[in-house]
CSV table of N, CA and C in Angstrom, one decimal:
chain,number,residue,atom,x,y,z
A,298,UNK,N,149.2,95.5,181.7
A,298,UNK,CA,148.0,94.8,180.7
A,298,UNK,C,146.9,95.1,180.6
A,299,UNK,N,146.7,95.8,179.4
A,299,UNK,CA,145.1,95.9,178.9
A,299,UNK,C,144.5,94.7,179.4
A,300,UNK,N,143.1,95.1,180.0
A,300,UNK,CA,141.7,94.3,180.0
A,300,UNK,C,141.2,93.5,178.4
A,301,UNK,N,140.5,93.1,178.9
A,301,UNK,CA,140.0,92.5,177.1
A,301,UNK,C,139.2,93.3,177.2
A,302,UNK,N,138.2,93.9,176.2
A,302,UNK,CA,137.8,94.6,176.1
A,302,UNK,C,136.6,94.8,174.6
A,303,UNK,N,136.6,93.4,173.6
A,303,UNK,CA,136.2,93.4,173.3
A,303,UNK,C,135.3,92.0,173.2
A,304,UNK,N,134.1,91.4,173.3
A,304,UNK,CA,133.6,89.9,173.6
A,304,UNK,C,132.1,89.7,172.7
A,305,UNK,N,133.0,89.1,171.3
A,305,UNK,CA,132.7,88.5,170.3
A,305,UNK,C,131.8,87.0,170.2
A,306,UNK,N,130.2,87.5,169.3
A,306,UNK,CA,129.6,85.6,170.0
A,306,UNK,C,129.1,85.9,168.2
A,307,UNK,N,129.6,84.4,168.1
A,307,UNK,CA,129.0,83.6,166.4
A,307,UNK,C,127.9,83.8,166.3
A,308,UNK,N,127.2,84.0,165.3
A,308,UNK,CA,126.2,84.5,164.9
A,308,UNK,C,126.2,83.2,163.2
A,309,UNK,N,124.3,83.6,163.1
A,309,UNK,CA,124.3,82.9,161.0
A,309,UNK,C,123.9,84.6,161.0
A,310,UNK,N,123.1,85.0,161.4
A,310,UNK,CA,122.5,85.5,160.6
A,310,UNK,C,122.2,87.1,161.2
A,311,UNK,N,123.4,88.3,161.4
A,311,UNK,CA,123.3,89.5,162.1
A,311,UNK,C,122.3,90.0,162.3
A,312,UNK,N,121.7,90.4,161.5
A,312,UNK,CA,120.3,91.2,161.4
A,312,UNK,C,119.5,90.5,162.0
A,313,UNK,N,119.4,89.2,162.0
A,313,UNK,CA,118.1,89.0,162.7
A,313,UNK,C,118.6,88.8,164.4
A,314,UNK,N,119.7,88.8,164.8
A,314,UNK,CA,120.5,88.3,166.3
A,314,UNK,C,120.4,89.4,167.0
A,315,UNK,N,120.8,90.7,166.0
A,315,UNK,CA,121.0,92.4,166.3
A,315,UNK,C,119.4,93.2,166.9
A,316,UNK,N,118.1,91.9,166.1
A,316,UNK,CA,116.9,92.7,166.7
A,316,UNK,C,117.0,91.4,167.8
A,317,UNK,N,116.8,90.2,168.2
A,317,UNK,CA,117.4,89.4,169.4
A,317,UNK,C,118.2,90.2,170.3
A,318,UNK,N,119.4,90.6,170.4
A,318,UNK,CA,119.4,91.2,171.5
A,318,UNK,C,119.6,92.5,171.7
A,319,UNK,N,119.6,93.1,171.3
A,319,UNK,CA,118.5,94.8,171.2
A,319,UNK,C,117.4,95.0,171.8
A,320,UNK,N,116.4,93.6,171.7
A,320,UNK,CA,115.2,93.5,172.4
A,320,UNK,C,116.0,92.8,173.6
A,321,UNK,N,116.5,91.9,173.6
A,321,UNK,CA,116.7,91.4,175.4
A,321,UNK,C,117.1,92.1,176.1
A,322,UNK,N,117.8,93.0,175.9
A,322,UNK,CA,119.2,93.5,176.2
A,322,UNK,C,118.6,95.5,176.6
A,323,UNK,N,117.3,95.9,175.8
A,323,UNK,CA,117.3,96.9,175.9
A,323,UNK,C,118.2,98.1,175.3
A,324,UNK,N,118.8,97.1,174.8
A,324,UNK,CA,120.2,98.1,173.9
A,324,UNK,C,120.3,98.7,172.7
A,325,UNK,N,120.5,99.3,172.1
A,325,UNK,CA,121.3,99.8,170.5
A,325,UNK,C,122.6,98.9,170.0
A,326,UNK,N,123.1,99.0,169.2
A,326,UNK,CA,124.0,99.1,168.2
A,326,UNK,C,125.1,100.3,168.2
A,327,UNK,N,125.9,99.7,168.3
A,327,UNK,CA,126.8,101.4,168.2
A,327,UNK,C,127.7,101.2,167.3
A,328,UNK,N,127.4,100.0,165.8
A,328,UNK,CA,128.2,99.7,164.8
A,328,UNK,C,127.5,99.5,163.8
A,329,UNK,N,126.8,99.2,162.9
A,329,UNK,CA,126.1,97.6,162.2
A,329,UNK,C,126.5,97.6,161.2
A,330,UNK,N,126.9,96.8,161.0
A,330,UNK,CA,127.4,95.8,159.2
A,330,UNK,C,127.0,95.1,158.5
A,331,UNK,N,126.4,94.4,157.3
A,331,UNK,CA,126.4,93.2,157.1
A,331,UNK,C,126.7,91.9,157.9
A,332,UNK,N,128.1,91.8,158.7
A,332,UNK,CA,128.6,90.6,159.0
A,332,UNK,C,128.9,90.5,160.5
A,333,UNK,N,128.6,92.5,161.0
A,333,UNK,CA,129.6,92.3,162.4
A,333,UNK,C,128.5,94.3,162.7
A,334,UNK,N,128.2,93.4,164.4
A,334,UNK,CA,127.6,94.4,164.5
A,334,UNK,C,128.0,94.6,166.4
A,335,UNK,N,127.6,96.1,166.4
A,335,UNK,CA,128.7,95.9,168.4
A,335,UNK,C,127.6,97.1,168.8
A,336,UNK,N,127.6,96.9,170.4
A,336,UNK,CA,127.1,96.8,170.7
A,336,UNK,C,128.0,97.3,172.5
A,337,UNK,N,128.6,99.2,172.5
A,337,UNK,CA,129.2,99.7,173.5
A,337,UNK,C,128.0,99.2,174.5
A,338,UNK,N,128.8,98.9,175.5
A,338,UNK,CA,128.5,97.9,177.4
A,338,UNK,C,129.0,98.6,178.0
A,339,UNK,N,129.8,99.5,178.5
A,339,UNK,CA,130.7,100.3,179.0
A,339,UNK,C,131.8,101.0,178.0
A,340,UNK,N,132.0,101.7,178.9
A,340,UNK,CA,132.7,102.9,178.1
A,340,UNK,C,134.1,101.6,177.6
A,341,UNK,N,134.1,102.0,176.1
A,341,UNK,CA,135.5,101.1,176.0
A,341,UNK,C,134.7,100.0,175.4
A,342,UNK,N,133.8,98.8,176.3
A,342,UNK,CA,133.9,97.6,176.4
A,342,UNK,C,133.0,97.8,174.9
A,343,UNK,N,133.0,96.1,174.3
A,343,UNK,CA,132.2,96.0,173.3
A,343,UNK,C,131.6,95.0,173.1
A,344,UNK,N,130.6,94.2,173.6
A,344,UNK,CA,129.6,93.2,173.0
A,344,UNK,C,129.7,92.6,171.2
A,345,UNK,N,129.7,92.1,171.0
A,345,UNK,CA,129.8,91.7,169.3
A,345,UNK,C,129.0,90.6,168.8
A,346,UNK,N,128.5,90.6,167.3
A,346,UNK,CA,128.3,89.7,166.6
A,346,UNK,C,128.5,90.0,165.1
A,347,UNK,N,129.0,88.3,165.4
A,347,UNK,CA,130.0,88.1,164.0
A,347,UNK,C,129.2,87.4,163.1
A,348,UNK,N,129.2,87.5,162.3
A,348,UNK,CA,128.9,85.9,161.0
A,348,UNK,C,130.0,86.1,160.5
A,349,UNK,N,131.2,86.6,160.4
A,349,UNK,CA,132.0,85.8,159.9
A,349,UNK,C,132.4,84.7,159.5
A,350,UNK,N,132.5,83.6,161.0
A,350,UNK,CA,132.8,82.3,161.6
A,350,UNK,C,131.9,81.7,161.7
A,351,UNK,N,131.4,82.1,160.6
A,351,UNK,CA,129.9,81.2,160.6
A,351,UNK,C,129.5,80.0,160.3
A,352,UNK,N,130.8,79.1,160.3
A,352,UNK,CA,131.0,77.3,160.7
A,352,UNK,C,131.0,77.1,161.9
A,353,UNK,N,130.9,78.3,162.7
A,353,UNK,CA,130.9,77.6,164.3
A,353,UNK,C,129.3,77.5,165.0
A,354,UNK,N,129.0,78.7,164.1
A,354,UNK,CA,127.5,79.6,164.6
A,354,UNK,C,126.6,78.5,164.3
A,355,UNK,N,126.6,77.3,164.7
A,355,UNK,CA,125.8,75.9,164.3
A,355,UNK,C,125.3,75.7,165.4
A,356,UNK,N,123.1,76.2,166.0
A,356,UNK,CA,122.9,75.9,167.1
A,356,UNK,C,122.7,73.6,167.7
A,357,UNK,N,123.3,73.5,167.3
A,357,UNK,CA,123.9,72.1,167.7
A,357,UNK,C,125.0,72.2,168.5
A,358,UNK,N,126.6,72.5,167.6
A,358,UNK,CA,127.4,73.2,168.5
A,358,UNK,C,127.7,73.2,169.8
A,359,UNK,N,128.3,72.0,170.9
A,359,UNK,CA,128.0,73.2,172.0
A,359,UNK,C,128.7,73.8,172.3
A,360,UNK,N,128.4,74.6,173.1
A,360,UNK,CA,129.2,76.1,173.2
A,360,UNK,C,130.5,76.2,174.7
A,361,UNK,N,131.0,76.5,174.3
A,361,UNK,CA,132.1,76.3,175.8
A,361,UNK,C,131.9,77.9,176.4
A,362,UNK,N,131.5,78.7,176.3
A,362,UNK,CA,130.9,79.6,177.5
A,362,UNK,C,130.5,79.6,177.2
A,363,UNK,N,130.1,81.4,178.2
A,363,UNK,CA,128.4,82.2,178.4
A,363,UNK,C,128.6,83.4,178.2
A,364,UNK,N,127.8,83.8,178.2
A,364,UNK,CA,127.1,85.7,178.3
A,364,UNK,C,126.6,85.9,179.3
A,365,UNK,N,126.6,87.1,179.9
A,365,UNK,CA,126.7,86.7,181.5
A,365,UNK,C,126.2,88.5,181.5
A,366,UNK,N,124.9,88.1,182.9
A,366,UNK,CA,124.2,89.8,183.0
A,366,UNK,C,124.2,89.4,184.5
A,367,UNK,N,125.0,89.8,185.0
A,367,UNK,CA,124.9,90.1,186.7
A,367,UNK,C,124.0,91.2,186.4
A,368,UNK,N,123.0,90.9,187.7
A,368,UNK,CA,121.9,92.0,188.0
A,368,UNK,C,121.8,92.8,189.9
A,369,UNK,N,122.2,93.5,190.4
A,369,UNK,CA,121.8,93.7,191.6
A,369,UNK,C,120.9,93.6,192.1
A,370,UNK,N,120.6,93.3,193.2
A,370,UNK,CA,119.4,93.6,194.0
A,370,UNK,C,119.4,92.3,194.7
A,371,UNK,N,118.2,91.8,195.2
A,371,UNK,CA,117.8,91.0,195.8
A,371,UNK,C,117.2,89.3,194.9
A,372,UNK,N,117.4,88.3,195.5
A,372,UNK,CA,117.4,87.1,194.2
A,372,UNK,C,115.7,87.5,193.6
A,373,UNK,N,115.1,87.7,194.2
A,373,UNK,CA,113.5,88.7,192.9
A,373,UNK,C,114.1,89.4,191.7
A,374,UNK,N,115.0,90.1,191.6
A,374,UNK,CA,115.5,90.8,190.6
A,374,UNK,C,116.1,89.9,189.5
A,375,UNK,N,116.6,89.1,190.1
A,375,UNK,CA,116.4,87.8,188.7
A,375,UNK,C,115.5,87.4,188.3
A,376,UNK,N,114.6,86.7,189.4
A,376,UNK,CA,113.2,86.0,188.5
A,376,UNK,C,112.1,87.4,188.2
A,377,UNK,N,112.6,88.6,188.2
A,377,UNK,CA,111.6,89.6,187.3
A,377,UNK,C,112.5,89.5,185.6
A,378,UNK,N,114.1,89.0,185.7
A,378,UNK,CA,113.9,89.1,184.8
A,378,UNK,C,114.2,87.8,183.3
A,379,UNK,N,113.9,86.6,184.6
A,379,UNK,CA,113.8,85.8,183.5
A,379,UNK,C,111.9,85.9,183.1
A,380,UNK,N,111.4,86.5,184.0
A,380,UNK,CA,109.6,87.1,183.8
A,380,UNK,C,109.6,87.5,182.4
A,381,UNK,N,110.4,88.8,182.8
A,381,UNK,CA,109.4,89.3,181.2
A,381,UNK,C,110.9,88.7,180.1
A,382,UNK,N,111.9,88.3,180.3
A,382,UNK,CA,112.3,87.3,179.1
A,382,UNK,C,111.3,86.2,178.1
A,383,UNK,N,110.9,85.6,179.9
A,383,UNK,CA,109.7,84.0,179.0
A,383,UNK,C,109.0,84.7,178.1
A,384,UNK,N,108.2,86.0,178.2
A,384,UNK,CA,107.5,86.8,177.5
A,384,UNK,C,107.9,87.1,176.2
A,385,UNK,N,108.8,87.3,176.8
A,385,UNK,CA,109.7,87.7,175.3
A,385,UNK,C,110.3,85.9,174.3
A,386,UNK,N,109.6,84.9,174.8
A,386,UNK,CA,109.0,83.8,174.6
A,386,UNK,C,110.8,83.3,173.6
A,387,UNK,N,112.0,84.1,174.8
A,387,UNK,CA,113.4,83.3,174.6
A,387,UNK,C,112.8,81.4,174.8
A,388,UNK,N,114.0,80.3,175.1
A,388,UNK,CA,114.5,79.8,175.1
A,388,UNK,C,115.3,78.9,176.4
A,389,UNK,N,114.5,78.8,176.5
A,389,UNK,CA,114.8,78.1,178.7
A,389,UNK,C,115.6,77.3,178.5
A,390,UNK,N,117.1,76.7,178.9
A,390,UNK,CA,117.9,75.7,179.4
A,390,UNK,C,117.7,75.5,180.7
A,391,UNK,N,117.8,76.5,181.2
A,391,UNK,CA,117.6,76.7,183.2
A,391,UNK,C,117.0,77.1,183.8
A,392,UNK,N,116.0,76.8,184.2
A,392,UNK,CA,115.4,77.5,185.8
A,392,UNK,C,115.4,78.1,186.2
A,393,UNK,N,115.3,79.4,186.8
A,393,UNK,CA,115.7,79.9,188.2
A,393,UNK,C,116.1,79.1,189.1
A,394,UNK,N,116.9,79.4,189.7
A,394,UNK,CA,117.4,78.1,190.8
A,394,UNK,C,118.5,79.0,191.7
A,395,UNK,N,119.1,78.1,192.4
A,395,UNK,CA,119.4,79.2,193.8
A,395,UNK,C,120.5,77.9,193.0
A,396,UNK,N,122.0,78.9,193.5
A,396,UNK,CA,123.6,78.3,192.9
A,396,UNK,C,124.1,78.9,193.8
A,397,UNK,N,126.2,78.0,193.9
A,397,UNK,CA,126.4,78.5,195.0
A,397,UNK,C,126.6,80.1,194.8
A,398,UNK,N,126.4,80.5,194.0
A,398,UNK,CA,127.0,81.8,193.9
A,398,UNK,C,125.3,83.1,193.6
A,399,UNK,N,124.5,82.0,193.9
A,399,UNK,CA,123.3,82.7,194.1
A,399,UNK,C,122.4,82.4,192.9
A,400,UNK,N,120.9,83.6,192.9
A,400,UNK,CA,119.7,82.9,192.1
A,400,UNK,C,120.8,83.1,190.9
A,401,UNK,N,119.5,81.9,189.4
A,401,UNK,CA,120.5,81.7,188.2
A,401,UNK,C,119.7,81.4,187.5
A,402,UNK,N,119.9,81.9,186.3
A,402,UNK,CA,119.0,80.8,184.8
A,402,UNK,C,120.1,81.0,183.5
A,403,UNK,N,119.3,80.2,182.7
A,403,UNK,CA,120.5,80.3,181.5
A,403,UNK,C,118.6,79.9,180.3
A,404,UNK,N,119.5,81.2,179.1
A,404,UNK,CA,118.3,80.9,178.0
A,404,UNK,C,119.5,81.0,176.8
A,405,UNK,N,119.0,80.7,175.6
A,405,UNK,CA,120.0,80.5,174.6
A,405,UNK,C,119.4,81.9,173.3
A,406,UNK,N,120.6,81.8,172.9
A,406,UNK,CA,119.9,82.6,171.2
A,406,UNK,C,119.2,82.1,170.6
A,407,UNK,N,119.1,82.7,169.3
A,407,UNK,CA,118.6,81.6,167.5
A,407,UNK,C,119.9,80.3,167.7
A,408,UNK,N,121.0,81.6,168.4
A,408,UNK,CA,122.4,80.9,167.7
A,408,UNK,C,122.7,79.5,168.4
A,409,UNK,N,122.4,79.1,169.8
A,409,UNK,CA,122.8,78.6,170.9
A,409,UNK,C,123.3,78.8,171.7
A,410,UNK,N,123.7,80.0,171.4
A,410,UNK,CA,124.7,80.6,173.0
A,410,UNK,C,124.2,80.9,173.9
A,411,UNK,N,124.7,80.4,175.1
A,411,UNK,CA,124.5,80.7,176.1
A,411,UNK,C,124.5,82.3,177.1
A,412,UNK,N,123.2,82.3,177.4
A,412,UNK,CA,123.4,83.5,178.5
A,412,UNK,C,122.5,83.2,180.2
A,413,UNK,N,123.8,83.6,180.5
A,413,UNK,CA,123.4,83.3,182.1
A,413,UNK,C,123.0,85.0,182.8
A,414,UNK,N,121.8,84.8,183.4
A,414,UNK,CA,121.5,86.2,184.5
A,414,UNK,C,122.1,85.6,186.2
A,415,UNK,N,122.9,86.3,186.9
A,415,UNK,CA,123.5,85.4,188.4
A,415,UNK,C,123.1,87.4,189.2
A,416,UNK,N,123.5,87.2,190.1
A,416,UNK,CA,123.5,88.3,191.2
A,416,UNK,C,125.1,88.9,190.6
A,417,UNK,N,125.4,90.5,191.0
A,417,UNK,CA,127.0,90.8,190.7
A,417,UNK,C,127.4,89.8,191.6
A,418,UNK,N,128.6,89.9,191.5
A,418,UNK,CA,129.3,88.9,192.6
A,418,UNK,C,130.2,90.2,193.7
């Protein structure tokens, strides 16, 4: 059975979301169109932004998933990313804290999608 290889995030404005994620993750898209933008985050694995589901991209709509960024290293590595992202003006949902799986924090993108940073499992 193949593994999932496309992770799609609903956004209202592909251009502004592309700028947000390009800056946040320091990556450039591998495919760009007016309503769909893809970033290859590993060989054959895409993280994509899509406006086609615009009715779902309302910041007040509760999200049922998170975009995750697992980072290697000590807990201070998570804190360093937090400081860097706060300097970029992100919206913080949870400040850095220690959870059962290690140091973590949560922010949102402009559409309310949750982004969690945590240690590598």
